[in-house]
């Protein structure tokens, strides 16, 4: 079992933080349709609990979901039983020939994946490019530098039988965002506490555009997926492989 997005945080993220994936879905599907990708295999990197995977399956795509969290994949397999899932690093997993690749909700930023080195991101772009069919597309989003407007911010969110507290701190010099997360989840009569620390490498939009272009992609950036405006500090990329 990995040390990140363990059972309780995976559950809380699924029931309490589904908006990002679900509100993005219509806009991303429209991107695929605009590029005449209405069927075939979509590889969902960092698929989490399978919220976006399920929307792809509903739209009659074949889906391969990849995530490093065993707990998240367990939920995803229950949610989308007709999809294929792997518990693997998205930076090292084999990417089969496919029509599209997605990596939604800043999953390319996470440093708890030991395979997430700066050079492996560029290698991933190359591997995706070669896996995509001509006319295929890569859609993903990242967090940029400046996500935290002040030195440190704290917040919390609660549901029927859970609460999560988050402290965020950005090191601008190192371009690292640290999130300290404490969860309380009711199990039987009592609440169970768990703690996780997530570190994320922050990027600049122009640097990612340059890397994608050098690989051969035709790149477009946006601050929304369709009608859904991304949270502050996020930018989405649509990288097409020429047909």
Coordinates of N, CA and C in Angstrom, one line a residue:
X1 N 0.8 -1.2 0.0 CA 0.0 0.0 0.0 C 0.9 1.2 0.0
X2 N 0.6 2.2 -0.9 CA 1.4 3.4 -0.9 C 1.0 4.3 0.3
X3 N 1.9 5.3 0.5 CA 1.7 6.2 1.6 C 0.9 7.4 1.3
X4 N 0.3 7.4 0.1 CA -0.5 8.6 -0.3 C -1.8 8.2 -0.9
X5 N -2.8 9.0 -0.7 CA -4.2 8.7 -1.0 C -4.5 7.2 -0.5
X6 N -4.3 7.1 0.8 CA -4.6 5.8 1.4 C -6.1 5.7 1.5
X7 N -6.6 4.7 2.2 CA -8.0 4.4 2.2 C -8.9 5.5 2.6
X8 N -8.6 6.2 3.7 CA -9.5 7.3 4.1 C -9.5 8.5 3.2
X9 N -8.3 9.0 2.8 CA -8.2 10.1 1.9 C -8.8 9.8 0.5
X10 N -8.5 8.6 0.1 CA -9.1 8.2 -1.2 C -10.7 8.2 -1.1
X11 N -11.2 7.8 0.0 CA -12.7 7.8 0.1 C -13.2 9.2 0.2
X12 N -12.5 10.1 1.0 CA -12.9 11.5 1.2 C -12.8 12.2 -0.1
X13 N -11.7 12.0 -0.8 CA -11.5 12.7 -2.1 C -12.6 12.3 -3.1
X14 N -13.0 11.0 -3.1 CA -14.1 10.6 -4.0 C -15.4 11.2 -3.7
X15 N -15.8 11.2 -2.4 CA -17.1 11.7 -2.1 C -17.2 13.2 -1.9
X16 N -16.1 13.8 -1.5 CA -16.1 15.3 -1.2 C -15.4 16.2 -2.2
X17 N -14.7 15.6 -3.2 CA -13.9 16.5 -4.1 C -14.1 16.0 -5.5
X18 N -15.3 15.6 -5.9 CA -15.6 15.1 -7.2 C -15.9 16.2 -8.2
X19 N -16.1 17.4 -7.8 CA -16.5 18.5 -8.7 C -15.5 18.7 -9.9
X20 N -14.2 18.6 -9.6 CA -13.2 18.9 -10.6 C -13.4 18.0 -11.8
X21 N -13.4 16.7 -11.5 CA -13.5 15.7 -12.5 C -14.8 15.7 -13.3
X22 N -15.9 15.8 -12.5 CA -17.2 15.8 -13.1 C -17.6 17.0 -13.9
X23 N -17.2 18.2 -13.4 CA -17.5 19.4 -14.1 C -16.6 19.6 -15.3
X24 N -15.4 19.0 -15.3 CA -14.5 19.1 -16.4 C -14.9 18.1 -17.6
X25 N -15.7 17.1 -17.3 CA -16.0 16.0 -18.2 C -16.6 16.5 -19.5
X26 N -17.6 17.3 -19.5 CA -18.3 17.7 -20.7 C -17.3 18.5 -21.6
X27 N -16.5 19.4 -21.0 CA -15.6 20.1 -21.8 C -14.5 19.3 -22.5
X28 N -14.0 18.3 -21.7 CA -13.0 17.4 -22.3 C -13.6 16.5 -23.4
X29 N -14.8 16.0 -23.2 CA -15.4 15.2 -24.2 C -15.6 16.1 -25.5
X30 N -15.9 17.3 -25.3 CA -16.1 18.2 -26.5 C -14.8 18.4 -27.2
X31 N -13.7 18.5 -26.5 CA -12.4 18.5 -27.1 C -12.1 17.3 -28.0
X32 N -12.4 16.1 -27.4 CA -12.2 14.9 -28.2 C -13.1 14.9 -29.4
X33 N -14.4 15.3 -29.3 CA -15.3 15.3 -30.4 C -14.9 16.3 -31.5
X34 N -14.4 17.4 -31.1 CA -13.9 18.4 -32.1 C -12.7 17.9 -32.9
X35 N -12.0 16.9 -32.3 CA -10.9 16.3 -33.1 C -11.3 15.0 -33.7
X36 N -12.6 14.7 -33.7 CA -13.2 13.5 -34.4 C -12.8 12.2 -33.7
X37 N -12.5 12.4 -32.4 CA -12.2 11.2 -31.5 C -13.5 10.8 -30.8
X38 N -14.3 10.0 -31.3 CA -15.6 9.6 -30.7 C -15.6 8.1 -30.3
X39 N -14.5 7.5 -30.4 CA -14.4 6.1 -30.0 C -13.0 5.7 -29.8
X40 N -12.7 4.4 -29.5 CA -11.3 4.0 -29.4 C -10.8 4.1 -27.9
X41 N -9.5 3.8 -27.8 CA -8.9 3.8 -26.4 C -8.5 5.1 -25.9
X42 N -8.9 5.5 -24.7 CA -8.4 6.6 -24.0 C -7.6 6.2 -22.8
X43 N -6.4 6.6 -22.6 CA -5.6 6.2 -21.4 C -5.7 7.4 -20.4
X44 N -6.3 7.0 -19.2 CA -6.5 8.0 -18.2 C -5.4 7.9 -17.1
X45 N -4.4 8.8 -17.2 CA -3.3 8.7 -16.3 C -3.7 9.5 -15.0
X46 N -3.3 8.9 -13.9 CA -3.7 9.5 -12.6 C -5.2 9.5 -12.4
X47 N -5.8 8.4 -12.8 CA -7.3 8.2 -12.8 C -8.0 8.3 -11.5
X48 N -7.2 8.2 -10.4 CA -7.9 8.3 -9.1 C -9.0 7.2 -8.9
X49 N -10.1 7.7 -8.4 CA -11.2 6.8 -8.1 C -12.1 6.5 -9.3
X50 N -11.7 7.0 -10.4 CA -12.4 6.7 -11.7 C -13.6 7.5 -12.0
X51 N -13.7 8.7 -11.5 CA -14.8 9.6 -11.8 C -14.8 10.0 -13.3
X52 N -13.7 10.5 -13.8 CA -13.6 10.8 -15.2 C -13.6 9.6 -16.1
X53 N -13.0 8.5 -15.6 CA -13.0 7.2 -16.3 C -14.4 6.8 -16.6
X54 N -15.3 7.0 -15.6 CA -16.7 6.6 -15.7 C -17.4 7.4 -16.8
X55 N -17.1 8.7 -16.9 CA -17.7 9.5 -17.9 C -17.2 9.1 -19.3
X56 N -15.9 8.7 -19.4 CA -15.4 8.2 -20.7 C -16.2 6.9 -21.1
X57 N -16.3 6.0 -20.1 CA -17.0 4.7 -20.4 C -18.4 4.9 -20.8
X58 N -19.1 5.9 -20.2 CA -20.5 6.2 -20.5 C -20.6 6.7 -22.0
X59 N -19.5 7.4 -22.4 CA -19.5 7.9 -23.8 C -19.0 6.9 -24.8
X60 N -18.9 5.6 -24.4 CA -18.5 4.5 -25.2 C -17.1 4.4 -25.7
X61 N -16.2 5.0 -24.9 CA -14.8 4.9 -25.1 C -14.3 3.6 -24.4
X62 N -13.2 3.0 -24.9 CA -12.5 2.0 -24.1 C -11.5 2.8 -23.2
X63 N -11.3 2.3 -22.0 CA -10.5 3.1 -21.1 C -9.5 2.3 -20.3
X64 N -8.3 2.8 -20.3 CA -7.2 2.2 -19.4 C -6.9 3.3 -18.4
X65 N -7.2 3.0 -17.1 CA -6.9 3.9 -16.0 C -5.6 3.5 -15.2
X66 N -4.8 4.5 -14.9 CA -3.5 4.2 -14.2 C -3.4 5.1 -13.0
X67 N -3.1 4.6 -11.9 CA -2.9 5.4 -10.7 C -2.0 4.7 -9.7
X68 N -1.2 5.4 -8.9 CA -0.3 4.8 -8.0 C -1.0 4.4 -6.7
X69 N -2.2 4.9 -6.4 CA -2.9 4.6 -5.2 C -3.8 3.3 -5.3
X70 N -3.4 2.3 -4.5 CA -4.2 1.1 -4.5 C -5.6 1.3 -4.0
X71 N -5.8 2.2 -3.0 CA -7.1 2.5 -2.5 C -8.0 3.2 -3.5
X72 N -7.4 4.1 -4.2 CA -8.2 4.8 -5.3 C -8.6 3.8 -6.4
X73 N -7.7 3.0 -6.8 CA -8.0 2.0 -7.9 C -9.0 1.0 -7.4
X74 N -9.0 0.7 -6.2 CA -10.1 -0.3 -5.7 C -11.5 0.3 -5.9
X75 N -11.6 1.6 -5.6 CA -12.9 2.3 -5.8 C -13.2 2.4 -7.3
X76 N -12.2 2.7 -8.1 CA -12.4 2.9 -9.5 C -12.9 1.6 -10.1
X77 N -12.3 0.4 -9.7 CA -12.7 -0.9 -10.3 C -14.1 -1.2 -10.0
X78 N -14.6 -0.8 -8.8 CA -16.0 -1.0 -8.5 C -16.9 -0.1 -9.3
X79 N -16.4 1.2 -9.5 CA -17.2 2.2 -10.2 C -17.3 1.9 -11.7
X80 N -16.3 1.4 -12.3 CA -16.2 1.2 -13.7 C -15.7 -0.2 -14.0
X81 N -16.5 -1.2 -13.8 CA -16.0 -2.6 -13.9 C -15.6 -3.0 -15.3
X82 N -16.1 -2.3 -16.3 CA -15.7 -2.7 -17.7 C -14.4 -2.0 -18.2
X83 N -13.8 -1.2 -17.3 CA -12.5 -0.5 -17.7 C -11.4 -1.4 -17.2
X84 N -10.2 -1.2 -17.8 CA -9.0 -1.8 -17.3 C -8.2 -0.8 -16.4
X85 N -7.7 -1.3 -15.3 CA -7.0 -0.4 -14.4 C -5.6 -1.0 -14.0
X86 N -4.7 -0.2 -13.7 CA -3.3 -0.6 -13.3 C -2.9 0.2 -12.1
X87 N -2.3 -0.4 -11.1 CA -1.7 0.3 -9.9 C -0.2 0.4 -10.3
X88 N 0.1 1.6 -10.9 CA 1.5 1.8 -11.4 C 1.7 3.3 -11.4
X89 N 3.0 3.6 -11.5 CA 3.4 5.0 -11.7 C 3.0 5.4 -13.1
X90 N 2.3 6.6 -13.2 CA 1.9 7.0 -14.6 C 3.2 7.4 -15.4
X91 N 4.3 7.7 -14.7 CA 5.5 8.1 -15.4 C 6.2 6.9 -16.0
X92 N 5.9 5.7 -15.5 CA 6.6 4.5 -16.0 C 5.7 3.4 -16.7
X93 N 4.4 3.6 -16.6 CA 3.5 2.6 -17.1 C 3.6 2.5 -18.7
X94 N 3.5 1.4 -19.2 CA 3.5 1.2 -20.7 C 2.2 1.8 -21.2
X95 N 2.3 2.6 -22.3 CA 1.2 3.3 -22.9 C 0.9 2.6 -24.2
X96 N -0.2 1.9 -24.4 CA -0.5 1.2 -25.7 C -0.9 2.2 -26.7
X97 N -0.9 1.8 -28.0 CA -1.5 2.7 -29.0 C -2.9 3.1 -28.7
X98 N -3.2 4.4 -28.8 CA -4.4 4.9 -28.3 C -4.8 6.2 -29.1
X99 N -6.1 6.5 -28.9 CA -6.6 7.7 -29.5 C -6.4 9.0 -28.8
X100 N -6.4 8.9 -27.4 CA -6.2 10.0 -26.6 C -5.6 9.6 -25.2
X101 N -5.0 10.6 -24.6 CA -4.4 10.4 -23.2 C -4.9 11.6 -22.4
X102 N -5.4 11.4 -21.2 CA -5.7 12.4 -20.3 C -5.0 12.3 -19.0
X103 N -4.8 13.4 -18.4 CA -4.1 13.4 -17.0 C -4.8 14.6 -16.3
X104 N -5.9 14.4 -15.7 CA -6.7 15.5 -15.1 C -6.5 15.7 -13.6
X105 N -6.7 16.9 -13.2 CA -6.6 17.3 -11.8 C -5.2 17.3 -11.3
X106 N -4.3 17.9 -12.0 CA -2.9 18.2 -11.6 C -2.1 17.0 -11.2
X107 N -2.4 15.8 -11.7 CA -1.7 14.6 -11.3 C -0.2 14.6 -11.7
X108 N 0.1 15.4 -12.8 CA 1.5 15.4 -13.2 C 2.4 16.2 -12.3
X109 N 1.8 16.9 -11.3 CA 2.6 17.7 -10.4 C 3.1 16.9 -9.2
X110 N 2.5 15.8 -8.9 CA 2.7 15.1 -7.6 C 4.1 14.5 -7.5
X111 N 4.8 14.8 -6.4 CA 6.1 14.3 -6.2 C 6.2 13.1 -5.3
X112 N 5.0 12.6 -4.8 CA 5.1 11.4 -4.0 C 5.3 10.2 -4.9
X113 N 5.1 10.3 -6.2 CA 5.6 9.3 -7.1 C 7.1 9.4 -7.3
X114 N 7.8 8.4 -6.8 CA 9.3 8.6 -6.9 C 9.8 8.6 -8.3
X115 N 9.0 8.2 -9.3 CA 9.4 8.3 -10.7 C 9.2 9.7 -11.3
X116 N 8.6 10.6 -10.5 CA 8.3 11.9 -11.1 C 9.6 12.8 -10.9
X117 N 10.5 12.7 -11.9 CA 11.6 13.5 -11.9 C 11.4 14.5 -13.1
X118 N 12.1 15.6 -13.1 CA 11.9 16.6 -14.1 C 12.1 16.0 -15.5
X119 N 13.1 15.2 -15.7 CA 13.4 14.6 -17.0 C 12.3 13.6 -17.4
X120 N 11.7 12.9 -16.4 CA 10.8 11.9 -16.7 C 9.5 12.5 -17.3
X121 N 9.2 13.7 -16.9 CA 8.0 14.3 -17.5 C 8.2 14.5 -19.0
X122 N 9.3 15.0 -19.4 CA 9.6 15.1 -20.8 C 9.6 13.8 -21.5
X123 N 10.2 12.8 -20.9 CA 10.2 11.4 -21.4 C 8.7 10.9 -21.6
X124 N 7.9 11.3 -20.6 CA 6.5 10.9 -20.7 C 5.8 11.5 -21.9
X125 N 6.1 12.8 -22.2 CA 5.5 13.5 -23.4 C 5.9 12.7 -24.6
X126 N 7.2 12.3 -24.7 CA 7.7 11.6 -25.9 C 6.9 10.3 -26.0
X127 N 6.8 9.5 -24.9 CA 6.1 8.2 -25.0 C 4.7 8.3 -25.4
X128 N 4.0 9.4 -24.9 CA 2.6 9.6 -25.2 C 2.5 9.9 -26.7
X129 N 3.4 10.8 -27.2 CA 3.4 11.2 -28.6 C 3.5 10.0 -29.5
X130 N 4.4 9.1 -29.2 CA 4.6 7.9 -30.0 C 3.4 6.9 -29.9
X131 N 2.7 6.9 -28.7 CA 1.6 6.0 -28.5 C 0.3 6.4 -29.2
X132 N 0.2 7.8 -29.4 CA -1.0 8.3 -30.0 C -1.1 8.0 -31.5
X133 N -2.3 7.7 -32.0 CA -2.5 7.6 -33.4 C -2.4 9.0 -34.0
X134 N -2.1 9.1 -35.3 CA -2.1 10.4 -36.0 C -3.4 11.1 -35.8
X135 N -3.4 12.3 -35.3 CA -4.7 13.0 -35.0 C -5.1 12.9 -33.6
X136 N -4.4 12.0 -32.8 CA -4.7 11.8 -31.4 C -4.3 13.1 -30.6
X137 N -4.8 13.0 -29.3 CA -4.6 14.2 -28.5 C -4.3 13.9 -27.0
X138 N -3.5 14.7 -26.4 CA -3.1 14.6 -25.0 C -3.8 15.8 -24.3
X139 N -4.6 15.6 -23.3 CA -5.3 16.7 -22.5 C -4.9 16.5 -21.1
X140 N -4.4 17.6 -20.5 CA -4.0 17.5 -19.1 C -3.9 19.0 -18.5
X141 N -3.8 19.0 -17.2 CA -3.7 20.3 -16.5 C -2.7 20.2 -15.4
X142 N -2.1 21.4 -15.0 CA -1.1 21.5 -14.0 C -1.4 22.7 -13.1
X143 N -0.6 22.7 -12.0 CA -0.6 23.8 -11.1 C 0.6 24.6 -11.5
X144 N 0.5 25.9 -11.5 CA 1.6 26.8 -11.8 C 2.2 27.4 -10.5
X145 N 3.3 28.0 -10.7 CA 3.9 28.8 -9.6 C 2.9 29.9 -9.2
X146 N 2.8 30.2 -7.9 CA 1.8 31.3 -7.5 C 0.5 30.7 -7.1
X147 N 0.3 29.4 -6.9 CA -0.9 28.8 -6.5 C -1.4 29.4 -5.1
X148 N -0.4 29.5 -4.2 CA -0.7 30.1 -2.9 C -0.4 31.5 -2.9
X149 N -1.4 32.4 -2.8 CA -1.1 33.9 -2.9 C -0.4 34.5 -1.7
X150 N -0.5 33.8 -0.6 CA 0.3 34.3 0.6 C 1.2 33.1 1.0
X151 N 2.0 33.4 2.0 CA 3.1 32.4 2.4 C 2.5 31.1 2.8
X152 N 1.3 31.1 3.5 CA 0.7 29.8 3.9 C -0.8 30.0 4.1
X153 N -1.6 29.0 3.7 CA -3.0 29.0 3.8 C -3.5 27.8 4.5
X154 N -4.6 27.9 5.2 CA -5.2 26.7 5.9 C -6.6 26.7 5.6
X155 N -7.2 25.5 5.5 CA -8.6 25.3 5.3 C -9.1 24.0 5.7
X156 N -10.4 23.8 5.6 CA -11.0 22.5 6.0 C -12.3 22.3 5.2
X157 N -12.7 21.0 5.1 CA -14.0 20.7 4.5 C -14.5 19.5 5.2
X158 N -15.8 19.4 5.4 CA -16.4 18.3 6.1 C -17.6 17.8 5.4
X159 N -17.9 16.5 5.6 CA -19.0 15.8 5.1 C -19.8 15.1 6.2
X160 N -20.7 14.2 5.9 CA -21.5 13.5 6.9 C -20.7 12.8 7.9
X161 N -19.7 12.1 7.5 CA -18.9 11.3 8.5 C -17.4 11.4 8.3
X162 N -17.0 12.6 7.9 CA -15.6 12.9 7.7 C -15.3 14.4 7.7
X163 N -14.0 14.7 8.0 CA -13.5 16.1 7.9 C -12.1 16.0 7.4
X164 N -11.7 17.0 6.6 CA -10.3 17.0 6.2 C -9.8 18.4 6.4
X165 N -8.6 18.5 6.9 CA -7.9 19.8 7.2 C -6.7 19.9 6.3
X166 N -6.5 21.0 5.6 CA -5.3 21.1 4.7 C -4.6 22.4 5.0
X167 N -3.3 22.3 5.1 CA -2.4 23.4 5.2 C -1.5 23.4 4.0
X168 N -1.5 24.6 3.2 CA -0.7 24.7 2.0 C 0.4 25.7 2.1
X169 N 1.6 25.4 1.7 CA 2.7 26.3 1.7 C 3.5 26.2 0.4
X170 N 3.8 27.3 -0.2 CA 4.5 27.3 -1.5 C 6.0 27.8 -1.2
X171 N 6.9 27.0 -1.7 CA 8.3 27.5 -1.7 C 8.6 28.0 -3.1
X172 N 8.6 29.3 -3.3 CA 8.7 29.9 -4.6 C 10.1 29.6 -5.2
X173 N 11.1 29.6 -4.4 CA 12.5 29.5 -4.9 C 12.7 28.0 -5.4
X174 N 12.1 27.1 -4.7 CA 12.2 25.7 -5.2 C 11.1 25.2 -6.1
X175 N 10.1 26.1 -6.3 CA 8.9 25.7 -7.1 C 8.3 24.5 -6.6
X176 N 8.0 24.4 -5.2 CA 7.4 23.2 -4.6 C 6.2 23.7 -3.8
X177 N 5.1 23.0 -3.9 CA 3.9 23.3 -3.1 C 3.8 22.1 -2.2
X178 N 3.7 22.3 -0.9 CA 3.5 21.3 0.1 C 2.1 21.4 0.7
X179 N 1.4 20.3 0.8 CA 0.1 20.2 1.4 C 0.2 19.2 2.6
X180 N -0.1 19.7 3.7 CA -0.2 18.8 4.9 C -1.7 18.5 5.1
X181 N -2.0 17.3 5.1 CA -3.5 16.9 5.1 C -3.7 16.0 6.3
X182 N -4.7 16.4 7.1 CA -5.2 15.5 8.2 C -6.6 15.2 8.0
X183 N -7.0 13.9 8.0 CA -8.3 13.4 7.8 C -8.9 12.7 9.1
X184 N -10.2 12.9 9.3 CA -10.9 12.2 10.3 C -12.1 11.6 9.6
X185 N -12.2 10.2 9.7 CA -13.3 9.5 9.1 C -14.0 8.6 10.1
X186 N -15.3 8.7 10.2 CA -16.0 7.9 11.2 C -16.1 6.4 10.8
X187 N -15.5 5.6 11.6 CA -15.5 4.1 11.4 C -16.2 3.5 12.6
X188 N -17.4 3.1 12.4 CA -18.2 2.5 13.5 C -18.6 3.7 14.5
X189 N -18.2 3.6 15.7 CA -18.6 4.6 16.7 C -17.6 5.7 16.8
X190 N -16.4 5.5 16.3 CA -15.3 6.5 16.5 C -14.8 7.0 15.2
X191 N -14.1 8.2 15.3 CA -13.4 8.7 14.2 C -11.9 8.3 14.1
X192 N -11.5 8.0 12.9 CA -10.1 7.5 12.7 C -9.3 8.7 12.1
X193 N -8.2 8.9 12.6 CA -7.3 10.0 12.1 C -6.2 9.4 11.2
X194 N -5.9 10.2 10.1 CA -4.8 9.8 9.3 C -4.1 11.1 8.8
X195 N -2.8 11.0 8.5 CA -2.1 12.2 8.1 C -1.3 11.9 6.8
X196 N -1.3 12.8 5.9 CA -0.5 12.6 4.6 C 0.2 14.0 4.3
X197 N 1.3 13.9 3.7 CA 2.0 15.1 3.2 C 2.2 15.0 1.7
X198 N 1.7 15.9 1.0 CA 1.8 15.8 -0.5 C 2.7 17.0 -0.9
X199 N 3.7 16.7 -1.7 CA 4.6 17.7 -2.3 C 4.4 17.7 -3.8
X200 N 4.3 18.9 -4.4 CA 4.0 19.0 -5.9 C 5.0 20.0 -6.5
X201 N 5.6 19.6 -7.6 CA 6.5 20.5 -8.4 C 5.6 21.4 -9.2
X202 N 5.9 22.7 -9.1 CA 5.1 23.7 -9.8 C 5.8 24.1 -11.1
X203 N 5.0 24.4 -12.2 CA 5.6 24.6 -13.5 C 5.1 26.0 -14.0
X204 N 5.8 26.4 -15.1 CA 5.4 27.6 -15.8 C 4.8 27.2 -17.1
X205 N 3.7 27.8 -17.4 CA 2.9 27.5 -18.7 C 3.8 27.5 -19.9
X206 N 4.7 28.5 -20.0 CA 5.5 28.6 -21.2 C 6.5 27.5 -21.3
X207 N 7.0 27.0 -20.2 CA 8.0 26.0 -20.2 C 7.4 24.7 -20.8
X208 N 6.2 24.4 -20.3 CA 5.5 23.2 -20.7 C 5.1 23.2 -22.2
X209 N 4.7 24.4 -22.7 CA 4.4 24.6 -24.1 C 5.6 24.3 -24.9
X210 N 6.7 24.9 -24.5 CA 8.0 24.7 -25.2 C 8.3 23.2 -25.3
X211 N 8.3 22.5 -24.2 CA 8.6 21.1 -24.2 C 7.7 20.3 -25.1
X212 N 6.4 20.5 -25.1 CA 5.4 19.8 -25.9 C 5.7 20.1 -27.4
X213 N 6.0 21.3 -27.7 CA 6.2 21.7 -29.1 C 7.5 21.0 -29.6
X214 N 8.5 20.9 -28.8 CA 9.7 20.3 -29.2 C 9.5 18.8 -29.5
X215 N 8.6 18.2 -28.8 CA 8.3 16.8 -29.0 C 7.6 16.6 -30.3
X216 N 6.8 17.6 -30.8 CA 6.1 17.5 -32.0 C 4.6 17.9 -31.9
X217 N 4.1 18.1 -30.7 CA 2.7 18.4 -30.5 C 2.4 19.8 -31.0
X218 N 1.1 20.0 -31.4 CA 0.5 21.3 -31.7 C -0.2 21.6 -30.4
X219 N 0.1 22.7 -29.7 CA -0.3 23.0 -28.4 C -1.2 24.2 -28.3
X220 N -2.3 24.0 -27.5 CA -3.2 25.0 -27.1 C -3.4 25.0 -25.6
X221 N -3.4 26.2 -25.0 CA -3.7 26.3 -23.5 C -5.0 27.0 -23.2
X222 N -5.5 26.7 -22.1 CA -6.8 27.3 -21.7 C -7.0 27.3 -20.2
X223 N -7.9 28.1 -19.7 CA -8.1 28.2 -18.3 C -9.5 27.6 -17.9
X224 N -10.0 26.8 -18.8 CA -11.3 26.1 -18.5 C -11.4 24.9 -19.4
X225 N -12.3 24.0 -18.9 CA -12.7 22.8 -19.7 C -14.1 23.1 -20.1
X226 N -14.4 23.6 -21.3 CA -15.7 24.0 -21.6 C -16.3 25.1 -20.7
X227 N -17.4 24.9 -20.1 CA -18.0 25.9 -19.2 C -17.4 25.9 -17.8
X228 N -16.6 24.9 -17.5 CA -16.0 24.8 -16.2 C -14.7 25.6 -16.1
X229 N -14.6 26.7 -15.3 CA -13.4 27.4 -15.1 C -12.5 26.8 -14.1
X230 N -11.3 26.5 -14.5 CA -10.4 25.9 -13.6 C -10.1 26.7 -12.3
X231 N -9.7 26.1 -11.2 CA -9.4 26.9 -10.0 C -8.1 27.7 -10.3
X232 N -7.9 28.7 -9.4 CA -6.8 29.6 -9.5 C -5.5 28.9 -9.6
X233 N -4.6 29.3 -10.5 CA -3.3 28.7 -10.6 C -3.2 27.5 -11.5
X234 N -4.3 27.1 -12.1 CA -4.3 25.9 -13.0 C -4.4 26.3 -14.4
X235 N -3.7 25.5 -15.3 CA -3.8 25.8 -16.7 C -3.9 24.4 -17.4
X236 N -4.8 24.3 -18.4 CA -5.0 23.1 -19.1 C -4.3 23.2 -20.5
X237 N -3.8 22.0 -20.9 CA -3.1 21.9 -22.2 C -3.8 20.9 -23.1
X238 N -4.0 21.3 -24.4 CA -4.5 20.4 -25.4 C -3.4 20.2 -26.4
X239 N -2.8 19.1 -26.4 CA -1.6 18.8 -27.3 C -2.0 17.8 -28.3
X240 N -2.1 18.2 -29.5 CA -2.5 17.3 -30.6 C -1.3 16.8 -31.4
X241 N -1.4 15.5 -31.8 CA -0.4 15.0 -32.7 C -0.9 15.2 -34.1
X242 N -0.1 15.8 -35.0 CA -0.6 16.0 -36.3 C -1.1 14.8 -37.0
X243 N -2.1 14.9 -37.8 CA -2.7 13.8 -38.5 C -2.1 13.5 -39.8

